[in-house]
Amino acid sequence: MGDVHGHGQQTYLSLDDHRIVASALLGDGSRRLDDRVAVPSTIFLTPPLSSVGLTVREAREAGHAVRTVSAKVAGVKAMPRPKTLGDPRGIISIVVDAETDLILGARLFHVDSQEVINLIALAMRMGATASMLRDGIWTHPSSTEALNEVLGQLS
């Protein structure tokens, strides 16, 4: 069903399309396409390349004053999982609204990025700030721990 509405053709979008149609036909109609914000995506390379939200350029073109951070995974001390797996390649790039501290977008290219991007997307949907993710307590050893260090470097 989701592959025919003209948007992305990912399985997870088709599953959400099903929830929207079911809500319209059998429920209260509260699920809609315009509710679909901060949808993450991943290209399953080795390591995976994941993204959500706006790029720096898109954020600036939309009128946001932005703060950004980019870090090479190999240099992030608080990110042990890629190193323990023997694959410290990659980069983390996050765009934050300078006035509100809300996350506008992220591009992740590292081990487990397909999981970390889901957390960032949820934070975006829920209005959690970059500071909240920076100050979060994450399991160890994990790739999510990088948020503590990397978001502390926002410029």
CSV table of N, CA and C in Angstrom, one decimal:
chain,number,residue,atom,x,y,z
A,1,MET,N,0.8,-1.2,0.0
A,1,MET,CA,0.0,0.0,0.0
A,1,MET,C,0.9,1.3,0.0
A,2,GLY,N,1.9,1.3,0.8
A,2,GLY,CA,2.8,2.5,0.9
A,2,GLY,C,3.6,2.8,-0.3
A,3,ASP,N,3.8,1.8,-1.1
A,3,ASP,CA,4.6,2.0,-2.3
A,3,ASP,C,3.9,2.8,-3.4
A,4,VAL,N,2.6,3.0,-3.3
A,4,VAL,CA,1.9,3.7,-4.3
A,4,VAL,C,1.5,5.1,-4.0
A,5,HIS,N,1.8,5.7,-2.9
A,5,HIS,CA,1.4,7.0,-2.6
A,5,HIS,C,2.4,8.1,-3.0
A,6,GLY,N,3.5,7.7,-3.6
A,6,GLY,CA,4.4,8.7,-4.1
A,6,GLY,C,5.5,9.2,-3.2
A,7,HIS,N,5.6,8.7,-2.0
A,7,HIS,CA,6.7,9.0,-1.1
A,7,HIS,C,7.7,7.9,-1.1
A,8,GLY,N,8.6,7.9,-0.1
A,8,GLY,CA,9.6,6.9,0.1
A,8,GLY,C,9.1,5.5,0.1
A,9,GLN,N,9.8,4.6,-0.4
A,9,GLN,CA,9.4,3.2,-0.5
A,9,GLN,C,10.1,2.3,0.4
A,10,GLN,N,10.3,2.8,1.7
A,10,GLN,CA,10.9,1.9,2.7
A,10,GLN,C,9.8,1.1,3.4
A,11,THR,N,10.2,0.0,3.9
A,11,THR,CA,9.3,-0.9,4.6
A,11,THR,C,8.6,-0.2,5.7
A,12,TYR,N,9.4,0.5,6.5
A,12,TYR,CA,8.9,1.1,7.7
A,12,TYR,C,7.9,2.2,7.4
A,13,LEU,N,8.0,2.9,6.2
A,13,LEU,CA,7.0,3.8,5.8
A,13,LEU,C,5.7,3.1,5.4
A,14,SER,N,5.9,2.0,4.7
A,14,SER,CA,4.7,1.2,4.3
A,14,SER,C,3.9,0.7,5.5
A,15,LEU,N,4.7,0.3,6.6
A,15,LEU,CA,4.0,-0.1,7.8
A,15,LEU,C,3.3,1.1,8.5
A,16,ASP,N,3.9,2.3,8.4
A,16,ASP,CA,3.2,3.4,8.9
A,16,ASP,C,2.0,3.8,8.1
A,17,ASP,N,2.1,3.6,6.8
A,17,ASP,CA,0.9,3.9,5.9
A,17,ASP,C,-0.2,3.0,6.3
A,18,HIS,N,0.1,1.7,6.6
A,18,HIS,CA,-1.0,0.8,7.1
A,18,HIS,C,-1.6,1.3,8.3
A,19,ARG,N,-0.9,1.9,9.2
A,19,ARG,CA,-1.5,2.4,10.5
A,19,ARG,C,-2.4,3.6,10.2
A,20,ILE,N,-1.9,4.4,9.2
A,20,ILE,CA,-2.7,5.6,8.8
A,20,ILE,C,-4.1,5.2,8.2
A,21,VAL,N,-4.0,4.2,7.3
A,21,VAL,CA,-5.2,3.7,6.6
A,21,VAL,C,-6.1,3.0,7.6
A,22,ALA,N,-5.6,2.2,8.5
A,22,ALA,CA,-6.4,1.5,9.5
A,22,ALA,C,-7.0,2.5,10.4
A,23,SER,N,-6.3,3.6,10.8
A,23,SER,CA,-6.9,4.6,11.6
A,23,SER,C,-8.1,5.3,10.9
A,24,ALA,N,-7.9,5.5,9.6
A,24,ALA,CA,-9.0,6.2,8.8
A,24,ALA,C,-10.2,5.3,8.7
A,25,LEU,N,-10.0,4.0,8.4
A,25,LEU,CA,-11.1,3.1,8.1
A,25,LEU,C,-11.7,2.5,9.4
A,26,LEU,N,-10.9,2.2,10.4
A,26,LEU,CA,-11.3,1.4,11.5
A,26,LEU,C,-11.2,2.2,12.9
A,27,GLY,N,-10.5,3.3,12.8
A,27,GLY,CA,-10.2,4.0,14.1
A,27,GLY,C,-10.8,5.4,14.1
A,28,ASP,N,-10.1,6.3,14.8
A,28,ASP,CA,-10.6,7.6,14.9
A,28,ASP,C,-10.1,8.6,13.9
A,29,GLY,N,-9.2,8.1,13.0
A,29,GLY,CA,-8.7,9.0,11.9
A,29,GLY,C,-7.5,9.9,12.4
A,30,SER,N,-7.0,9.6,13.6
A,30,SER,CA,-6.0,10.5,14.2
A,30,SER,C,-4.6,10.4,13.5
A,31,ARG,N,-4.3,9.3,12.9
A,31,ARG,CA,-3.0,9.1,12.2
A,31,ARG,C,-3.1,9.7,10.8
A,32,ARG,N,-2.1,10.5,10.5
A,32,ARG,CA,-2.1,11.2,9.2
A,32,ARG,C,-0.7,11.3,8.6
A,33,LEU,N,-0.5,11.5,7.3
A,33,LEU,CA,0.8,11.7,6.7
A,33,LEU,C,1.5,12.9,7.2
A,34,ASP,N,0.7,14.0,7.5
A,34,ASP,CA,1.4,15.2,8.0
A,34,ASP,C,1.9,15.1,9.4
A,35,ASP,N,1.6,14.0,10.1
A,35,ASP,CA,2.2,13.8,11.4
A,35,ASP,C,3.6,13.1,11.2
A,36,ARG,N,4.0,12.8,10.0
A,36,ARG,CA,5.2,12.0,9.8
A,36,ARG,C,6.4,13.0,9.7
A,37,VAL,N,7.0,13.2,10.8
A,37,VAL,CA,8.2,14.2,10.9
A,37,VAL,C,9.4,13.4,11.5
A,38,ALA,N,10.5,13.9,11.2
A,38,ALA,CA,11.8,13.4,11.7
A,38,ALA,C,11.9,11.9,11.4
A,39,VAL,N,11.6,11.5,10.1
A,39,VAL,CA,11.7,10.1,9.7
A,39,VAL,C,13.1,9.8,9.4
A,40,PRO,N,13.7,8.8,10.1
A,40,PRO,CA,15.1,8.5,9.8
A,40,PRO,C,15.2,7.5,8.6
A,41,SER,N,16.4,7.5,8.1
A,41,SER,CA,16.7,6.5,7.0
A,41,SER,C,18.1,6.0,7.1
A,42,THR,N,18.3,4.8,6.6
A,42,THR,CA,19.7,4.2,6.7
A,42,THR,C,20.0,3.5,5.4
A,43,ILE,N,21.2,3.7,4.9
A,43,ILE,CA,21.7,2.9,3.8
A,43,ILE,C,22.6,1.9,4.5
A,44,PHE,N,22.4,0.7,4.3
A,44,PHE,CA,23.1,-0.4,5.0
A,44,PHE,C,24.4,-0.7,4.3
A,45,LEU,N,25.3,0.2,4.4
A,45,LEU,CA,26.7,0.0,4.0
A,45,LEU,C,27.5,-0.6,5.2
A,46,THR,N,28.8,-0.7,5.0
A,46,THR,CA,29.6,-1.1,6.2
A,46,THR,C,30.6,-0.1,6.4
A,47,PRO,N,30.5,0.8,7.4
A,47,PRO,CA,29.4,0.9,8.3
A,47,PRO,C,28.2,1.6,7.7
A,48,PRO,N,27.0,1.5,8.4
A,48,PRO,CA,25.8,2.1,7.9
A,48,PRO,C,25.9,3.6,7.8
A,49,LEU,N,25.1,4.2,6.9
A,49,LEU,CA,25.0,5.6,6.7
A,49,LEU,C,23.6,6.0,7.0
A,50,SER,N,23.4,6.8,8.1
A,50,SER,CA,22.0,7.1,8.5
A,50,SER,C,21.8,8.6,8.6
A,51,SER,N,20.5,9.0,8.4
A,51,SER,CA,20.2,10.5,8.4
A,51,SER,C,18.8,10.7,8.8
A,52,VAL,N,18.6,11.9,9.3
A,52,VAL,CA,17.3,12.4,9.7
A,52,VAL,C,17.3,13.9,9.6
A,53,GLY,N,16.2,14.5,9.2
A,53,GLY,CA,16.1,16.0,9.3
A,53,GLY,C,16.9,16.7,8.3
A,54,LEU,N,17.2,18.0,8.6
A,54,LEU,CA,17.8,19.0,7.7
A,54,LEU,C,19.3,18.9,7.7
A,55,THR,N,19.9,19.2,6.6
A,55,THR,CA,21.3,19.4,6.5
A,55,THR,C,21.6,20.8,7.0
A,56,VAL,N,22.9,21.2,7.1
A,56,VAL,CA,23.2,22.6,7.5
A,56,VAL,C,22.7,23.5,6.5
A,57,ARG,N,22.9,23.3,5.2
A,57,ARG,CA,22.4,24.2,4.2
A,57,ARG,C,20.9,24.3,4.2
A,58,GLU,N,20.2,23.2,4.3
A,58,GLU,CA,18.7,23.3,4.4
A,58,GLU,C,18.2,24.1,5.6
A,59,ALA,N,18.9,23.9,6.7
A,59,ALA,CA,18.5,24.6,7.9
A,59,ALA,C,18.7,26.1,7.8
A,60,ARG,N,19.8,26.5,7.2
A,60,ARG,CA,20.1,27.9,7.0
A,60,ARG,C,19.1,28.5,6.0
A,61,GLU,N,18.8,27.7,4.9
A,61,GLU,CA,17.9,28.2,3.9
A,61,GLU,C,16.5,28.3,4.5
A,62,ALA,N,16.2,27.6,5.5
A,62,ALA,CA,14.9,27.6,6.2
A,62,ALA,C,14.8,28.8,7.2
A,63,GLY,N,15.9,29.5,7.4
A,63,GLY,CA,16.0,30.6,8.3
A,63,GLY,C,16.5,30.4,9.7
A,64,HIS,N,17.0,29.2,9.9
A,64,HIS,CA,17.5,28.9,11.3
A,64,HIS,C,18.9,29.4,11.5
A,65,ALA,N,19.2,29.9,12.6
A,65,ALA,CA,20.5,30.2,13.1
A,65,ALA,C,21.0,28.8,13.6
A,66,VAL,N,22.1,28.3,13.1
A,66,VAL,CA,22.5,26.9,13.5
A,66,VAL,C,23.8,26.8,14.2
A,67,ARG,N,23.9,25.8,15.0
A,67,ARG,CA,25.2,25.4,15.6
A,67,ARG,C,25.4,24.0,15.0
A,68,THR,N,26.6,23.6,14.7
A,68,THR,CA,26.9,22.3,14.2
A,68,THR,C,28.1,21.7,14.9
A,69,VAL,N,28.1,20.4,14.7
A,69,VAL,CA,29.3,19.6,15.2
A,69,VAL,C,29.5,18.5,14.3
A,70,SER,N,30.8,18.2,14.0
A,70,SER,CA,31.2,17.1,13.2
A,70,SER,C,32.4,16.5,13.9
A,71,ALA,N,32.4,15.1,14.0
A,71,ALA,CA,33.5,14.5,14.7
A,71,ALA,C,33.8,13.2,14.0
A,72,LYS,N,35.0,12.9,13.8
A,72,LYS,CA,35.4,11.6,13.3
A,72,LYS,C,35.3,10.5,14.4
A,73,VAL,N,34.7,9.4,14.1
A,73,VAL,CA,34.4,8.4,15.1
A,73,VAL,C,35.7,7.9,15.8
A,74,ALA,N,36.8,7.8,15.1
A,74,ALA,CA,38.0,7.3,15.6
A,74,ALA,C,38.5,8.2,16.7
A,75,GLY,N,38.2,9.5,16.7
A,75,GLY,CA,38.6,10.4,17.7
A,75,GLY,C,37.7,10.6,18.8
A,76,VAL,N,36.5,10.0,18.8
A,76,VAL,CA,35.5,10.2,19.9
A,76,VAL,C,35.9,9.2,21.0
A,77,LYS,N,36.4,9.7,22.1
A,77,LYS,CA,36.8,8.8,23.2
A,77,LYS,C,35.6,8.1,23.9
A,78,ALA,N,34.5,8.8,23.9
A,78,ALA,CA,33.3,8.3,24.6
A,78,ALA,C,32.4,7.4,23.7
A,79,MET,N,33.1,6.7,22.7
A,79,MET,CA,32.4,5.9,21.8
A,79,MET,C,33.1,4.6,21.6
A,80,PRO,N,33.0,3.7,22.6
A,80,PRO,CA,33.9,2.5,22.5
A,80,PRO,C,33.4,1.4,21.6
A,81,ARG,N,32.1,1.3,21.3
A,81,ARG,CA,31.6,0.1,20.6
A,81,ARG,C,32.3,0.0,19.2
A,82,PRO,N,32.4,1.0,18.3
A,82,PRO,CA,33.0,0.8,17.1
A,82,PRO,C,34.5,0.3,17.2
A,83,LYS,N,35.1,0.8,18.2
A,83,LYS,CA,36.5,0.3,18.5
A,83,LYS,C,36.6,-1.1,18.9
A,84,THR,N,35.7,-1.5,19.8
A,84,THR,CA,35.7,-2.9,20.3
A,84,THR,C,35.4,-3.9,19.1
A,85,LEU,N,34.6,-3.4,18.1
A,85,LEU,CA,34.3,-4.2,17.0
A,85,LEU,C,35.3,-4.1,15.9
A,86,GLY,N,36.3,-3.3,16.1
A,86,GLY,CA,37.4,-3.2,15.1
A,86,GLY,C,37.1,-2.4,13.9
A,87,ASP,N,36.1,-1.5,14.0
A,87,ASP,CA,35.7,-0.6,12.9
A,87,ASP,C,35.4,0.8,13.4
A,88,PRO,N,36.5,1.6,13.6
A,88,PRO,CA,36.3,2.9,14.1
A,88,PRO,C,36.2,4.0,13.0
A,89,ARG,N,35.8,3.5,11.8
A,89,ARG,CA,35.7,4.4,10.7
A,89,ARG,C,34.4,5.2,10.9
A,90,GLY,N,34.3,6.4,10.2
A,90,GLY,CA,33.1,7.1,10.2
A,90,GLY,C,33.1,8.5,10.7
A,91,ILE,N,31.9,9.1,10.7
A,91,ILE,CA,31.8,10.5,11.1
A,91,ILE,C,30.4,10.8,11.6
A,92,ILE,N,30.3,11.7,12.5
A,92,ILE,CA,29.0,12.1,13.1
A,92,ILE,C,28.9,13.6,12.8
A,93,SER,N,27.7,14.0,12.3
A,93,SER,CA,27.4,15.4,12.0
A,93,SER,C,26.0,15.7,12.5
A,94,ILE,N,25.9,16.7,13.3
A,94,ILE,CA,24.6,17.1,13.9
A,94,ILE,C,24.4,18.6,13.8
A,95,VAL,N,23.2,19.0,13.4
A,95,VAL,CA,22.7,20.3,13.2
A,95,VAL,C,21.7,20.7,14.3
A,96,VAL,N,22.0,21.8,15.0
A,96,VAL,CA,21.1,22.2,16.1
A,96,VAL,C,20.7,23.7,15.9
A,97,ASP,N,19.4,24.0,16.2
A,97,ASP,CA,19.0,25.4,16.2
A,97,ASP,C,19.7,26.1,17.3
A,98,ALA,N,20.4,27.2,17.0
A,98,ALA,CA,21.1,28.0,18.0
A,98,ALA,C,20.3,28.6,19.0
A,99,GLU,N,19.0,29.0,18.7
A,99,GLU,CA,18.2,29.7,19.6
A,99,GLU,C,17.4,28.7,20.5
A,100,THR,N,17.0,27.6,20.0
A,100,THR,CA,16.1,26.7,20.8
A,100,THR,C,16.8,25.5,21.3
A,101,ASP,N,18.0,25.2,20.8
A,101,ASP,CA,18.8,24.0,21.2
A,101,ASP,C,18.1,22.7,20.7
A,102,LEU,N,17.1,22.8,19.8
A,102,LEU,CA,16.4,21.7,19.2
A,102,LEU,C,17.3,21.1,18.1
A,103,ILE,N,17.3,19.8,17.9
A,103,ILE,CA,18.1,19.1,16.9
A,103,ILE,C,17.3,19.3,15.6
A,104,LEU,N,18.0,19.8,14.6
A,104,LEU,CA,17.3,20.0,13.3
A,104,LEU,C,17.6,18.8,12.3
A,105,GLY,N,18.8,18.2,12.5
A,105,GLY,CA,19.1,17.1,11.6
A,105,GLY,C,20.4,16.4,12.0
A,106,ALA,N,20.7,15.2,11.5
A,106,ALA,CA,21.9,14.5,11.8
A,106,ALA,C,22.3,13.6,10.6
A,107,ARG,N,23.6,13.4,10.4
A,107,ARG,CA,24.1,12.5,9.5
A,107,ARG,C,25.1,11.6,10.2
A,108,LEU,N,24.9,10.3,10.2
A,108,LEU,CA,25.8,9.4,11.0
A,108,LEU,C,26.3,8.4,10.1
A,109,PHE,N,27.6,8.1,10.1
A,109,PHE,CA,28.2,7.1,9.3
A,109,PHE,C,29.2,6.3,10.2
A,110,HIS,N,28.6,5.3,10.9
A,110,HIS,CA,29.4,4.6,11.8
A,110,HIS,C,28.7,3.3,12.2
A,111,VAL,N,29.4,2.4,12.9
A,111,VAL,CA,28.8,1.2,13.5
A,111,VAL,C,27.6,1.6,14.3
A,112,ASP,N,26.5,0.9,14.1
A,112,ASP,CA,25.3,1.1,14.9
A,112,ASP,C,24.6,2.4,14.6
A,113,SER,N,24.9,3.1,13.5
A,113,SER,CA,24.3,4.4,13.2
A,113,SER,C,22.8,4.2,13.0
A,114,GLN,N,22.4,3.0,12.5
A,114,GLN,CA,21.0,2.7,12.3
A,114,GLN,C,20.2,2.7,13.6
A,115,GLU,N,20.8,2.5,14.7
A,115,GLU,CA,20.2,2.5,16.0
A,115,GLU,C,20.2,3.9,16.6
A,116,VAL,N,21.4,4.6,16.5
A,116,VAL,CA,21.5,5.9,17.1
A,116,VAL,C,20.6,6.9,16.4
A,117,ILE,N,20.4,6.8,15.1
A,117,ILE,CA,19.6,7.7,14.4
A,117,ILE,C,18.1,7.6,14.8
A,118,ASN,N,17.7,6.4,15.3
A,118,ASN,CA,16.4,6.3,15.8
A,118,ASN,C,16.2,7.1,17.1
A,119,LEU,N,17.2,7.1,17.9
A,119,LEU,CA,17.1,7.9,19.1
A,119,LEU,C,17.1,9.4,18.8
A,120,ILE,N,17.9,9.8,17.9
A,120,ILE,CA,17.9,11.2,17.5
A,120,ILE,C,16.6,11.6,16.9
A,121,ALA,N,16.0,10.8,16.0
A,121,ALA,CA,14.7,11.1,15.4
A,121,ALA,C,13.6,11.2,16.5
A,122,LEU,N,13.6,10.3,17.5
A,122,LEU,CA,12.7,10.4,18.5
A,122,LEU,C,12.8,11.7,19.3
A,123,ALA,N,14.1,12.0,19.6
A,123,ALA,CA,14.3,13.3,20.3
A,123,ALA,C,13.7,14.5,19.5
A,124,MET,N,13.9,14.4,18.2
A,124,MET,CA,13.4,15.5,17.4
A,124,MET,C,11.9,15.6,17.4
A,125,ARG,N,11.2,14.4,17.4
A,125,ARG,CA,9.7,14.3,17.4
A,125,ARG,C,9.2,14.8,18.7
A,126,MET,N,9.9,14.5,19.8
A,126,MET,CA,9.5,14.8,21.1
A,126,MET,C,9.9,16.2,21.7
A,127,GLY,N,10.7,16.9,20.9
A,127,GLY,CA,11.1,18.2,21.3
A,127,GLY,C,12.2,18.2,22.3
A,128,ALA,N,12.9,17.0,22.4
A,128,ALA,CA,14.1,17.0,23.3
A,128,ALA,C,15.2,17.8,22.7
A,129,THR,N,16.0,18.5,23.6
A,129,THR,CA,17.0,19.3,23.1
A,129,THR,C,18.4,18.6,22.9
A,130,ALA,N,19.3,19.2,22.3
A,130,ALA,CA,20.6,18.6,22.1
A,130,ALA,C,21.3,18.5,23.5
A,131,SER,N,21.0,19.4,24.4
A,131,SER,CA,21.6,19.3,25.7
A,131,SER,C,21.0,18.1,26.5
A,132,MET,N,19.8,17.8,26.3
A,132,MET,CA,19.2,16.6,26.9
A,132,MET,C,19.9,15.3,26.4
A,133,LEU,N,20.2,15.2,25.1
A,133,LEU,CA,20.9,14.1,24.6
A,133,LEU,C,22.3,14.1,25.1
A,134,ARG,N,23.0,15.3,25.1
A,134,ARG,CA,24.3,15.4,25.6
A,134,ARG,C,24.5,14.9,27.0
A,135,ASP,N,23.5,15.2,27.9
A,135,ASP,CA,23.5,14.9,29.3
A,135,ASP,C,22.9,13.5,29.6
A,136,GLY,N,22.5,12.8,28.6
A,136,GLY,CA,21.8,11.5,28.8
A,136,GLY,C,22.8,10.5,29.4
A,137,ILE,N,22.2,9.5,30.0
A,137,ILE,CA,23.0,8.3,30.5
A,137,ILE,C,22.7,7.2,29.6
A,138,TRP,N,23.7,6.7,28.9
A,138,TRP,CA,23.6,5.6,27.9
A,138,TRP,C,24.3,4.4,28.3
A,139,THR,N,23.9,3.2,27.8
A,139,THR,CA,24.5,2.0,28.2
A,139,THR,C,26.0,2.0,27.6
A,140,HIS,N,26.8,1.1,28.3
A,140,HIS,CA,28.2,1.0,27.9
A,140,HIS,C,28.6,-0.4,27.7
A,141,PRO,N,29.3,-0.8,26.7
A,141,PRO,CA,29.8,0.1,25.6
A,141,PRO,C,28.8,0.2,24.5
A,142,SER,N,28.5,1.4,24.1
A,142,SER,CA,27.6,1.6,23.0
A,142,SER,C,28.0,2.8,22.1
A,143,SER,N,27.4,2.8,20.9
A,143,SER,CA,27.7,3.9,20.0
A,143,SER,C,26.9,5.2,20.5
A,144,THR,N,25.8,5.0,21.2
A,144,THR,CA,25.0,6.1,21.7
A,144,THR,C,25.8,7.0,22.6
A,145,GLU,N,26.8,6.5,23.3
A,145,GLU,CA,27.6,7.2,24.2
A,145,GLU,C,28.3,8.4,23.5
A,146,ALA,N,28.5,8.3,22.2
A,146,ALA,CA,29.1,9.4,21.5
A,146,ALA,C,28.4,10.7,21.7
A,147,LEU,N,27.0,10.6,21.9
A,147,LEU,CA,26.3,11.9,22.0
A,147,LEU,C,26.7,12.7,23.2
A,148,ASN,N,27.2,12.1,24.3
A,148,ASN,CA,27.7,12.8,25.4
A,148,ASN,C,28.9,13.7,25.0
A,149,GLU,N,29.8,13.2,24.3
A,149,GLU,CA,31.0,13.9,24.0
A,149,GLU,C,30.8,14.8,22.8
A,150,VAL,N,30.2,14.3,21.7
A,150,VAL,CA,30.1,15.1,20.5
A,150,VAL,C,29.2,16.3,20.7
A,151,LEU,N,28.0,16.1,21.3
A,151,LEU,CA,27.1,17.3,21.5
A,151,LEU,C,27.7,18.3,22.5
A,152,GLY,N,28.7,17.9,23.2
A,152,GLY,CA,29.4,18.8,24.1
A,152,GLY,C,30.4,19.7,23.3
A,153,GLN,N,30.6,19.4,22.0
A,153,GLN,CA,31.5,20.2,21.2
A,153,GLN,C,30.8,21.1,20.2
A,154,LEU,N,29.5,21.3,20.4
A,154,LEU,CA,28.7,22.1,19.4
A,154,LEU,C,29.3,23.5,19.3
A,155,SER,N,29.4,24.0,18.1
A,155,SER,CA,29.9,25.4,17.9
A,155,SER,C,28.8,26.3,17.4
